[in-house]
PDB file of N, CA and C in Angstrom:
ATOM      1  N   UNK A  21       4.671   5.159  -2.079  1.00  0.00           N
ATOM      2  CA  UNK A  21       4.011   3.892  -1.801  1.00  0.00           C
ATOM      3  C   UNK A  21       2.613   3.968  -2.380  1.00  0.00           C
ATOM      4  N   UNK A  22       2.275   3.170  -3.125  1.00  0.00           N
ATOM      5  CA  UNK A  22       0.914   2.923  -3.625  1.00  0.00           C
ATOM      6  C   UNK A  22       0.215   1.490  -3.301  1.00  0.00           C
ATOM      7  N   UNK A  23      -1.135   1.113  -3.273  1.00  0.00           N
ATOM      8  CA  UNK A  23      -2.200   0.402  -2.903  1.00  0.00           C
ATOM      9  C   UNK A  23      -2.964   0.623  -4.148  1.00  0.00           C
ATOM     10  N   UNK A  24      -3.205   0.008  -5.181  1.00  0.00           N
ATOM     11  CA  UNK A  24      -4.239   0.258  -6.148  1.00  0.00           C
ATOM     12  C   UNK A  24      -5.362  -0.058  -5.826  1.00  0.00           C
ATOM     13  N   UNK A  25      -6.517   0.659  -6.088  1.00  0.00           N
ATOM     14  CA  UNK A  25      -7.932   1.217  -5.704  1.00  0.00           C
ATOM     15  C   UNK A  25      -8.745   0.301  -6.414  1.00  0.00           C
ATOM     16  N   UNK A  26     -10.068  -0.477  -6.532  1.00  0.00           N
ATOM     17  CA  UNK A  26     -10.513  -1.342  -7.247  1.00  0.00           C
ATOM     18  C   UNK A  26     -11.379  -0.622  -8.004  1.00  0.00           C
ATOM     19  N   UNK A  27     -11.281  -0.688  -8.748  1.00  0.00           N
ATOM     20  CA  UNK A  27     -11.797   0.297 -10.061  1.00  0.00           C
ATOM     21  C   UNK A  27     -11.029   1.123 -10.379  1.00  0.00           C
ATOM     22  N   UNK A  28      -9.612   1.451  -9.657  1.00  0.00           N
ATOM     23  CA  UNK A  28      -9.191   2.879 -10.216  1.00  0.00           C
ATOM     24  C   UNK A  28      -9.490   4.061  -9.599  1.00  0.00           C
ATOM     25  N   UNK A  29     -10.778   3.961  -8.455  1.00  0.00           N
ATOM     26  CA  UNK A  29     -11.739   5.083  -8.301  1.00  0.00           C
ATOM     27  C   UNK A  29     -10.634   5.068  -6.812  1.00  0.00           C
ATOM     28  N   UNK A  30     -10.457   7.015  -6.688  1.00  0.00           N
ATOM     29  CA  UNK A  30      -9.592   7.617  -5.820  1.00  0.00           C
ATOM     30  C   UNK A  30     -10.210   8.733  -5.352  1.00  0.00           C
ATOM     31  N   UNK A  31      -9.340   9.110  -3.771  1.00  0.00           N
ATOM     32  CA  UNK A  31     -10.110  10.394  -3.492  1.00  0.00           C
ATOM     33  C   UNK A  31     -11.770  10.700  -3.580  1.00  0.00           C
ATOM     34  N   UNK A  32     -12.705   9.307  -3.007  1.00  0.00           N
ATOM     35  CA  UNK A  32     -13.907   8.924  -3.160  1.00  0.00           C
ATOM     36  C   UNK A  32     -14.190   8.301  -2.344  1.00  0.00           C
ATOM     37  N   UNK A  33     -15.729   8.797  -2.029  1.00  0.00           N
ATOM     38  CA  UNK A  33     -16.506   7.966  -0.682  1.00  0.00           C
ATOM     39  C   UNK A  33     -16.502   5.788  -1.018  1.00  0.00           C
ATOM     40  N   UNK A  34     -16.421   5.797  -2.376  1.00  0.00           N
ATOM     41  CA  UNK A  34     -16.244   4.684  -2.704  1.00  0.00           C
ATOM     42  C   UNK A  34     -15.380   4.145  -3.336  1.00  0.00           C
ATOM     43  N   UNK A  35     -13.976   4.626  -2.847  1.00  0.00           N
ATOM     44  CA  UNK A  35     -12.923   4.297  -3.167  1.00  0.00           C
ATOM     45  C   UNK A  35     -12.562   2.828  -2.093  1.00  0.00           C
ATOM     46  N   UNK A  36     -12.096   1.766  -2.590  1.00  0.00           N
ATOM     47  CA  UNK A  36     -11.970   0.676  -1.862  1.00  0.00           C
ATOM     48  C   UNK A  36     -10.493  -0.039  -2.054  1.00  0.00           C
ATOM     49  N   UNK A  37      -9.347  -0.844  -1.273  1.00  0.00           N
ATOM     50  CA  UNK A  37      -8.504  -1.194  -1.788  1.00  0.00           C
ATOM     51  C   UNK A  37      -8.061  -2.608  -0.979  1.00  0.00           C
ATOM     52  N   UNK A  38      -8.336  -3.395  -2.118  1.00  0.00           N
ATOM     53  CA  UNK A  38      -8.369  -5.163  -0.977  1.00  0.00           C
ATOM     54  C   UNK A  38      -7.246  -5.216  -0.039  1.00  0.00           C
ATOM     55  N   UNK A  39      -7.595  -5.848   1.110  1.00  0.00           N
ATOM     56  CA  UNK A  39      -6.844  -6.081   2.343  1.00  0.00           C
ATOM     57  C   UNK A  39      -5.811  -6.444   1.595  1.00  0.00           C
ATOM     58  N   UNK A  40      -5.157  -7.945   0.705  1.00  0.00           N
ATOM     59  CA  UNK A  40      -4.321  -8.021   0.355  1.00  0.00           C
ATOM     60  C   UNK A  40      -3.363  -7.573  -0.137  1.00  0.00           C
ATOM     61  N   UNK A  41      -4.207  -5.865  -0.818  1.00  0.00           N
ATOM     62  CA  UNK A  41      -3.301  -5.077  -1.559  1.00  0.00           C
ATOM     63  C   UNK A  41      -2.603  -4.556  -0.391  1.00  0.00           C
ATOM     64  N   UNK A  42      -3.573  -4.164   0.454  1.00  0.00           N
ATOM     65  CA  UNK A  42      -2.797  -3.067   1.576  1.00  0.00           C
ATOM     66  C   UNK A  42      -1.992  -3.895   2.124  1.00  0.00           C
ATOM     67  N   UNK A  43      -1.522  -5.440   2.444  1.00  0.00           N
ATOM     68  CA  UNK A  43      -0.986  -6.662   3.033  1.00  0.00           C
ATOM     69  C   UNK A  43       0.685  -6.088   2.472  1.00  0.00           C
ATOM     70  N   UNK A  44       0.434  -6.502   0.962  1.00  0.00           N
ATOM     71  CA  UNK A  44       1.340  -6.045   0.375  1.00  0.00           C
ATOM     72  C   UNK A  44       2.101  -4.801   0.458  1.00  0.00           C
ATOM     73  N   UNK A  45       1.296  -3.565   0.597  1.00  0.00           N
ATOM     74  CA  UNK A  45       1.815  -2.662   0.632  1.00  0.00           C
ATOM     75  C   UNK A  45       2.919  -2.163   1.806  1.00  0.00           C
ATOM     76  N   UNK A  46       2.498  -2.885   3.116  1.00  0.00           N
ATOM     77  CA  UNK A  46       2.833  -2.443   3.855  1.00  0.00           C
ATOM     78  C   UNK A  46       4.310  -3.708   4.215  1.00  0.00           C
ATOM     79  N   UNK A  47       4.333  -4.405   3.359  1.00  0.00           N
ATOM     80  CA  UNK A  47       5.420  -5.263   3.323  1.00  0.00           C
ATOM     81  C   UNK A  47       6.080  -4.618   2.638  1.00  0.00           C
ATOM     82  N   UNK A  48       5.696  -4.368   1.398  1.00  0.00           N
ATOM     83  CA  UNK A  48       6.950  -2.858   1.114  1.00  0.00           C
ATOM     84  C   UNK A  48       7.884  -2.231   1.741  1.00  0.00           C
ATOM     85  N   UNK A  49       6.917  -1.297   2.185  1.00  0.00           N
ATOM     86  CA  UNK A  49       6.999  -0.466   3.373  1.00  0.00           C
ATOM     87  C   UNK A  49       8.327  -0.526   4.772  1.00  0.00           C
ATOM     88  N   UNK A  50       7.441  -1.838   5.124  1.00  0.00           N
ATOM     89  CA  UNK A  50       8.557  -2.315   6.155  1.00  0.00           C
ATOM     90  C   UNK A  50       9.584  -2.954   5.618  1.00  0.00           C
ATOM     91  N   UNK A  51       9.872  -3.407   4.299  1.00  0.00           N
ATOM     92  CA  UNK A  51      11.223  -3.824   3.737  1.00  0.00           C
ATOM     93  C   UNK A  51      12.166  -2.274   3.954  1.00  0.00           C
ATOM     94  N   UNK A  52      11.109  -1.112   3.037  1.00  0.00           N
ATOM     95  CA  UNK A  52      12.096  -0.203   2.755  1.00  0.00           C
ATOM     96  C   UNK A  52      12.546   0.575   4.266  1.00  0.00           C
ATOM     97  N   UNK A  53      11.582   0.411   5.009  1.00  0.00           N
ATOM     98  CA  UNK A  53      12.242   0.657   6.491  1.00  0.00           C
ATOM     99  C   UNK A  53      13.133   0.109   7.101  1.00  0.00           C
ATOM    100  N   UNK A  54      13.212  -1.231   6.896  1.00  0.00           N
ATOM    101  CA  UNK A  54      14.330  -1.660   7.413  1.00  0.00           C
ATOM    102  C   UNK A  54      15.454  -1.840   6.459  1.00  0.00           C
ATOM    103  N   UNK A  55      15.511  -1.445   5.363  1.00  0.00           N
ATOM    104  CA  UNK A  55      16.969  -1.327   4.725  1.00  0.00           C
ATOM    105  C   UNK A  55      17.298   0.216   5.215  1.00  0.00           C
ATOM    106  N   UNK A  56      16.479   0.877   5.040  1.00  0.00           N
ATOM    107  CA  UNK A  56      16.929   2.549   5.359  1.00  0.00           C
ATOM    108  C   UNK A  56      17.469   2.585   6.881  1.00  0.00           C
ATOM    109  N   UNK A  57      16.971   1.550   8.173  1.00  0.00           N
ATOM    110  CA  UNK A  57      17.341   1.390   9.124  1.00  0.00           C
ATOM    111  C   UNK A  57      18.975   0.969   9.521  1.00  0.00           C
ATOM    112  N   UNK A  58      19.369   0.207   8.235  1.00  0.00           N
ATOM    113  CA  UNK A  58      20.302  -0.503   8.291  1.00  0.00           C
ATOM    114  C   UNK A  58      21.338  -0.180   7.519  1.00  0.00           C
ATOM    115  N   UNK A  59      21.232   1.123   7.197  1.00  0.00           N
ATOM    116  CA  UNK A  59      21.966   1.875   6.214  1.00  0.00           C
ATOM    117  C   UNK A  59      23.332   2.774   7.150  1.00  0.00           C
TER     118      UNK A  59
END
């Protein structure tokens, strides 16, 4: 699962990643949880 970082910049005190990305991400997330649930 990835969240892209705004700038790129990782593993940094100023590493930042927009709410929306993480929004997204975690809709992922819970898709792939619930197919693996339902498997």
């Amino acid at each position: 699962l990835f969240a892209p970082s705004r700038d790129g910049i990782s593993h940094n005190p100023r590493e930042w990643t927009d709410w929306e990305d993480c929004a997204d991400a975690t809709r992922v997330l819970a898709g792939a949880l619930a197919d693996l649930a339902t498997e």
